[in-house]
Tab-separated table of C-alpha atoms in Angstrom:
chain	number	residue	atom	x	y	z
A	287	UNK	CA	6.231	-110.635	53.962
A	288	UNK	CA	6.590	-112.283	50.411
A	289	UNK	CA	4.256	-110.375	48.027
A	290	UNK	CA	2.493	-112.007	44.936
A	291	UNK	CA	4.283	-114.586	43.587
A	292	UNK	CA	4.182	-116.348	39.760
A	293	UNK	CA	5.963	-119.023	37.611
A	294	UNK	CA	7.440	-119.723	35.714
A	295	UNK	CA	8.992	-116.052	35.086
A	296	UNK	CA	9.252	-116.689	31.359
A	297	UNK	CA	7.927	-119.450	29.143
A	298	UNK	CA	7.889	-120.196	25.387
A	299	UNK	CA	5.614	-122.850	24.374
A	300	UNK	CA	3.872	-123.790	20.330
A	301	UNK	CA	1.234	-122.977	18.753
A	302	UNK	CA	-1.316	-125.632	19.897
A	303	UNK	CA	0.178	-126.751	22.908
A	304	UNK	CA	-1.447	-126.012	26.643
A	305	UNK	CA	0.184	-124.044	29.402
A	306	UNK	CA	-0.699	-123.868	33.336
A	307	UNK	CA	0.553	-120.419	35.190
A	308	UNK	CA	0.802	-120.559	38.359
A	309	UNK	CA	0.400	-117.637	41.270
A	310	UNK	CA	0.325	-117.903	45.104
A	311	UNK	CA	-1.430	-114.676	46.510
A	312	UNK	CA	-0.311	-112.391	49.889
A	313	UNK	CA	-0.352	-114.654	52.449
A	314	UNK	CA	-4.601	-113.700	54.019
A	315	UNK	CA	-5.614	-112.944	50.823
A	316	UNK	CA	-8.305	-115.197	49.042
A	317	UNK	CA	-9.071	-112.832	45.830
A	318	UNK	CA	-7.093	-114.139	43.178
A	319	UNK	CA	-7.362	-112.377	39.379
A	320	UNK	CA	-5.678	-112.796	36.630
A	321	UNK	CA	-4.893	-110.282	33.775
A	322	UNK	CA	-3.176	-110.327	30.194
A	323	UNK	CA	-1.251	-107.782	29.442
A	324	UNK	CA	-0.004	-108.219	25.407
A	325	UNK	CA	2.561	-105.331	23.870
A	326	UNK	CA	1.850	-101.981	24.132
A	327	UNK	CA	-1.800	-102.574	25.653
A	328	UNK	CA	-2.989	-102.001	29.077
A	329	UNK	CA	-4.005	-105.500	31.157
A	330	UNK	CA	-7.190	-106.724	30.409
A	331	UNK	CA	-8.824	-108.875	33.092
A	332	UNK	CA	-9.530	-112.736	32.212
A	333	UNK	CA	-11.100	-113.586	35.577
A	334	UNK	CA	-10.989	-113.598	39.280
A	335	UNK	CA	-11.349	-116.151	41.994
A	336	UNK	CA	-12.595	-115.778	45.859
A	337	UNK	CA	-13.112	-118.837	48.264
A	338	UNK	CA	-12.600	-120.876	45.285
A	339	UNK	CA	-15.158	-119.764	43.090
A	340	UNK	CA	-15.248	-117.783	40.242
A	341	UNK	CA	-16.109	-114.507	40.975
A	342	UNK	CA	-16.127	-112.826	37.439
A	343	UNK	CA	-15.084	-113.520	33.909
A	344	UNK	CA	-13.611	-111.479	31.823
A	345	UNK	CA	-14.259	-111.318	27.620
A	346	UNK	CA	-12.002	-114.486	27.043
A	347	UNK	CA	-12.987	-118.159	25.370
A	348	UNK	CA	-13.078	-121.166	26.476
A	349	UNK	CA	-9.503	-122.138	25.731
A	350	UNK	CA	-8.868	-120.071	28.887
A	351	UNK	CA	-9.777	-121.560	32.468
A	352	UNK	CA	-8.678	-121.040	35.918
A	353	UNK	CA	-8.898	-122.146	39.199
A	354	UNK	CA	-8.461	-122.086	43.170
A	355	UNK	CA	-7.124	-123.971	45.668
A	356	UNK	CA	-7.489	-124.609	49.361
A	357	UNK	CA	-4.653	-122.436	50.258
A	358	UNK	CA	-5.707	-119.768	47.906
A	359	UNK	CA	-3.220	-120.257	45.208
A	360	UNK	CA	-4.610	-120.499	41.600
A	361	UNK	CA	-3.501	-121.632	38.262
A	362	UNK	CA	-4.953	-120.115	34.646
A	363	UNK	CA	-4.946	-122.353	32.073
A	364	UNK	CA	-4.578	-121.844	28.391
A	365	UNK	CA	-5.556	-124.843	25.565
A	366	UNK	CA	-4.976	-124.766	22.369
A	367	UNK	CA	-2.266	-122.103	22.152
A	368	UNK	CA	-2.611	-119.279	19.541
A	369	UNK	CA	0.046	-116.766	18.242
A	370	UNK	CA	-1.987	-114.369	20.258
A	371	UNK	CA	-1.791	-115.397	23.356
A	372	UNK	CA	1.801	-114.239	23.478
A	373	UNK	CA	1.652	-112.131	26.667
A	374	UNK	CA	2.641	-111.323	30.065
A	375	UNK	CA	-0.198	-113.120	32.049
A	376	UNK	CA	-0.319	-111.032	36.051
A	377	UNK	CA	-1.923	-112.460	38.746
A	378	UNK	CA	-2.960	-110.000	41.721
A	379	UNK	CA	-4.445	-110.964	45.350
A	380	UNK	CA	-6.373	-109.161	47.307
A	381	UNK	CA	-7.827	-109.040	50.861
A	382	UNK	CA	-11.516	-108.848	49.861
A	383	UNK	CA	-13.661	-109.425	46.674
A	384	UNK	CA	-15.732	-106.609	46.234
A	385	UNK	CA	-14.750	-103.156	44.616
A	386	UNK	CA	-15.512	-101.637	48.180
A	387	UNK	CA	-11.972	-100.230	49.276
A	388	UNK	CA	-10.313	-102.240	46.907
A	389	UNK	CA	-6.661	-102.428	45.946
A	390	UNK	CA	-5.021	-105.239	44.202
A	391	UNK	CA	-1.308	-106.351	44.509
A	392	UNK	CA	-0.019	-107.857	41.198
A	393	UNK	CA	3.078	-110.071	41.215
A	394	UNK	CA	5.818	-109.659	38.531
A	395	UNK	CA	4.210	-111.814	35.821
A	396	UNK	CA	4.745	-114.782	33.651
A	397	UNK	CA	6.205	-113.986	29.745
A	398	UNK	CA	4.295	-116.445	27.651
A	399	UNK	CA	6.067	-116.219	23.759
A	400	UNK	CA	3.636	-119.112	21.359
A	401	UNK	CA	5.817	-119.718	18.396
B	56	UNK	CA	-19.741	-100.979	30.707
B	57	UNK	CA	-16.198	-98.961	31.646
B	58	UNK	CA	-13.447	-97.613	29.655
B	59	UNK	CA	-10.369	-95.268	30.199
B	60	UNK	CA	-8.535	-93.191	27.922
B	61	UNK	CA	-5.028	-92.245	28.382
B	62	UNK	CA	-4.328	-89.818	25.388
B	63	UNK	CA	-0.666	-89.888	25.287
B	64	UNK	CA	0.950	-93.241	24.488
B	65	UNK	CA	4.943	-91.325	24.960
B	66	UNK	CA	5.590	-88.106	27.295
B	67	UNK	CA	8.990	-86.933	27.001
B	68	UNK	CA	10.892	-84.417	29.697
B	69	UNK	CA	13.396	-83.224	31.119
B	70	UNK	CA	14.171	-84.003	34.206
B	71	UNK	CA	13.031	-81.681	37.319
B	72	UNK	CA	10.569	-80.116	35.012
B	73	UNK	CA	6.526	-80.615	35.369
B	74	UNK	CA	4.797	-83.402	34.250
B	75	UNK	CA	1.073	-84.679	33.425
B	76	UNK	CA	-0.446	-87.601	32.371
B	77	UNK	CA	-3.741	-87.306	31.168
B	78	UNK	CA	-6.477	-89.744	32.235
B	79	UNK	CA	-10.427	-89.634	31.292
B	80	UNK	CA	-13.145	-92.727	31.977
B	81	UNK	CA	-16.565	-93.581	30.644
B	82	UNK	CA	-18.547	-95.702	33.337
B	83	UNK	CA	-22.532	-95.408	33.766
B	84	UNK	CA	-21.853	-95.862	37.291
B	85	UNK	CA	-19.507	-94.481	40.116
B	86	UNK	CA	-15.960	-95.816	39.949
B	87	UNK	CA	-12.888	-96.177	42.322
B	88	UNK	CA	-9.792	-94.516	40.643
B	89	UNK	CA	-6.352	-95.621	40.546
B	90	UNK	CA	-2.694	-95.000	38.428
B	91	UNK	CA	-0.763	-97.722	38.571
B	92	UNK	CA	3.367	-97.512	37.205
B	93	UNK	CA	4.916	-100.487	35.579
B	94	UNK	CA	8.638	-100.394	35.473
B	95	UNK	CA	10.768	-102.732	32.732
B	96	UNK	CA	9.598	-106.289	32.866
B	97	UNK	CA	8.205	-106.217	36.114
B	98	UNK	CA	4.456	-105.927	37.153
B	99	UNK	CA	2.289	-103.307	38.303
B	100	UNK	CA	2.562	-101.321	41.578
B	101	UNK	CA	0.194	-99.201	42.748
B	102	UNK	CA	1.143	-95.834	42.675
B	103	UNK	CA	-2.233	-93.698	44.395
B	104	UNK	CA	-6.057	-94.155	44.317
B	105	UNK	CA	-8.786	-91.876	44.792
B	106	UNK	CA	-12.084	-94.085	46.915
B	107	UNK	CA	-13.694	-91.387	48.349
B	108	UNK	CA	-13.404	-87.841	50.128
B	109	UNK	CA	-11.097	-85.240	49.043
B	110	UNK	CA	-10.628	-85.712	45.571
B	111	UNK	CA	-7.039	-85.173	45.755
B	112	UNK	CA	-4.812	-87.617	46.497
B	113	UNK	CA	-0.899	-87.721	46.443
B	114	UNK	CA	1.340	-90.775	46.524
B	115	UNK	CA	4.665	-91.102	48.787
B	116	UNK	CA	7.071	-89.854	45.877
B	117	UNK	CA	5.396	-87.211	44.669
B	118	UNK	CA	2.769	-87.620	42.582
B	119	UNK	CA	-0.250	-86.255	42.861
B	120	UNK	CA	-3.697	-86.728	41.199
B	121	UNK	CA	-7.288	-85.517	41.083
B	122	UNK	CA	-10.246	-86.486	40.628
B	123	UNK	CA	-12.633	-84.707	38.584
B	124	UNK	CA	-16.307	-85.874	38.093
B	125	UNK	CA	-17.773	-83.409	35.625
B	126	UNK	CA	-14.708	-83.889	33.418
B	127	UNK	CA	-14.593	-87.640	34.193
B	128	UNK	CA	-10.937	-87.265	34.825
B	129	UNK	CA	-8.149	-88.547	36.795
B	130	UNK	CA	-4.949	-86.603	36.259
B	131	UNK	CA	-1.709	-87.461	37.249
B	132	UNK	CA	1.023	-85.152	37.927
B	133	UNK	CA	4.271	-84.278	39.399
B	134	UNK	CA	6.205	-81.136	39.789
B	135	UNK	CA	9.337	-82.237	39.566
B	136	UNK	CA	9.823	-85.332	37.794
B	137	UNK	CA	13.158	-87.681	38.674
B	138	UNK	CA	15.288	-89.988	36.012
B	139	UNK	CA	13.499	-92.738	38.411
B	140	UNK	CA	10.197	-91.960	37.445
B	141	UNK	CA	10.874	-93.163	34.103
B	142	UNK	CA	8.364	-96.136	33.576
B	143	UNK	CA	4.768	-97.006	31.981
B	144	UNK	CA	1.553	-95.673	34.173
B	145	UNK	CA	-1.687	-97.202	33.980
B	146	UNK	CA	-4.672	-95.379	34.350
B	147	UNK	CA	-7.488	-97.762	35.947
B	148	UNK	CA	-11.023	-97.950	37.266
B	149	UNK	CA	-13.317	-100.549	39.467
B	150	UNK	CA	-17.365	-100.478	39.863
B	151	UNK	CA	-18.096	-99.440	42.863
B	152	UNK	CA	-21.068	-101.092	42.729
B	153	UNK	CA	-20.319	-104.403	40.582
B	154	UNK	CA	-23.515	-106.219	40.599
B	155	UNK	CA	-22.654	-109.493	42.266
B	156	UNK	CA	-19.233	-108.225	43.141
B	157	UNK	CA	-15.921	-108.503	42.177
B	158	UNK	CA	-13.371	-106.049	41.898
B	159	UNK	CA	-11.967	-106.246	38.296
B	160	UNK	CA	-10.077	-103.324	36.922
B	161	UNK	CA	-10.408	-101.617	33.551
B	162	UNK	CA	-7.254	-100.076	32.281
B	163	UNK	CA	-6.500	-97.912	30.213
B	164	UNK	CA	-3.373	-98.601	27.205
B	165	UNK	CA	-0.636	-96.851	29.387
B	166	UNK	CA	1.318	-94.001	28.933
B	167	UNK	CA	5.556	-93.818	28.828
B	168	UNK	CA	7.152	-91.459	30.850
B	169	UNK	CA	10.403	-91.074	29.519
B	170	UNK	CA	12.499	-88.433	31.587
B	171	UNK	CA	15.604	-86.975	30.361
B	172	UNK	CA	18.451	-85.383	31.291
């Protein structure tokens, strides 16, 4: 079975621009989260998706939005691009959307680089 | 609110000697526990989590970990480590109550296992 899948794999956009990540979950899962991982830091959670709706929110602004499709697949989306988004942005899936007996599959992760 | 602490950014050693890697938490409310590894520029796998019942809990390679409410810790350790373990381990923790749900995970900044030979 294909696990958690993102792309691109690597992307370098400017300062400014907008980017759209993209991650397809484990096929039966319908929890979707996202995480940002910069250098050297642990992944911090930006927000997570079940059924299509946001589920929880992580401490991120605006420029930062997400979102869930019928087939469970979601794309984050970043406006406004600063130096500091530069990151690798995981998505993980999971079967259910509560903490009870939880455990979350992350996919490989897209390198965003904002010059 | 949750945090995790993982005291030791680098952990050198040789390999087939002992290793630990400290982890301690700060949550008002009762967590689900969980070390995660992170090899070079790929994601996260899970590598054993602690939910309930006996508080120690071992992975298939090895590892072991346990959990330790009064100290609010979740250790990590192996006996004897392999050049293969080398890699980055998260520490991480999940409500187990999150009011309205969700199961988002607080990590902690990692810790590098570098073994040697």
């Amino acid at each position: 079975d294909a696990g958690v899948t993102q792309s691109p794999t690597h992307l370098i956009k400017t300062r400014g621009q907008q980017v759209t990540l993209r991650c397809s979950p484990i096929s039966g899962h319908k929890s979707v989260s996202w995480y940002q991982q910069v250098l050297g830091q642990g992944p911090q959670f930006i927000f997570q998706y079940y059924e299509k709706e946001e589920r929880g929110r992580g401490n991120f602004p605006d420029r930062f939005s997400a979102r869930q499709f019928p087939n469970y697949s979601s794309e984050l989306n970043v406006n406004a691009l600063l130096l500091g988004d530069s990151a690798l942005y995981l998505c993980a899936s999971s079967s259910r959307w509560t903490s009870e007996n939880t455990e979350a599959f992350f996919g490989q992760g897209t390198r965003l680089t904002v010059v | 609110a949750q945090s995790v602490t993982q005291l030791d950014s680098q952990v050198p050693v040789f390999e087939e000697a002992p290793v630990e890697l400290r982890c301690n938490y700060s949550s008002s409310v009762s967590v689900y526990l969980f070390w995660y590894v992170q090899y070079p520029n790929q994601g996260l796998q899970l590598l054993l989590k602690y939910l309930s019942g006996s508080t120690l809990v071992e992975s298939i390679n090895g590892f072991e970990a346990e959990f330790n409410k009064s100290q609010t810790s979740f250790h990590l350790r192996k006996p004897s480590v392999h050049i293969s373990d080398t890699a980055e381990y998260f520490c991480a923790v999940s409500d187990r109550l999150l009011t309205g749900g969700g199961n988002k995970l607080t990590f902690g900044t990692g810790t590098q296992l570098k073994v040697e030979l």
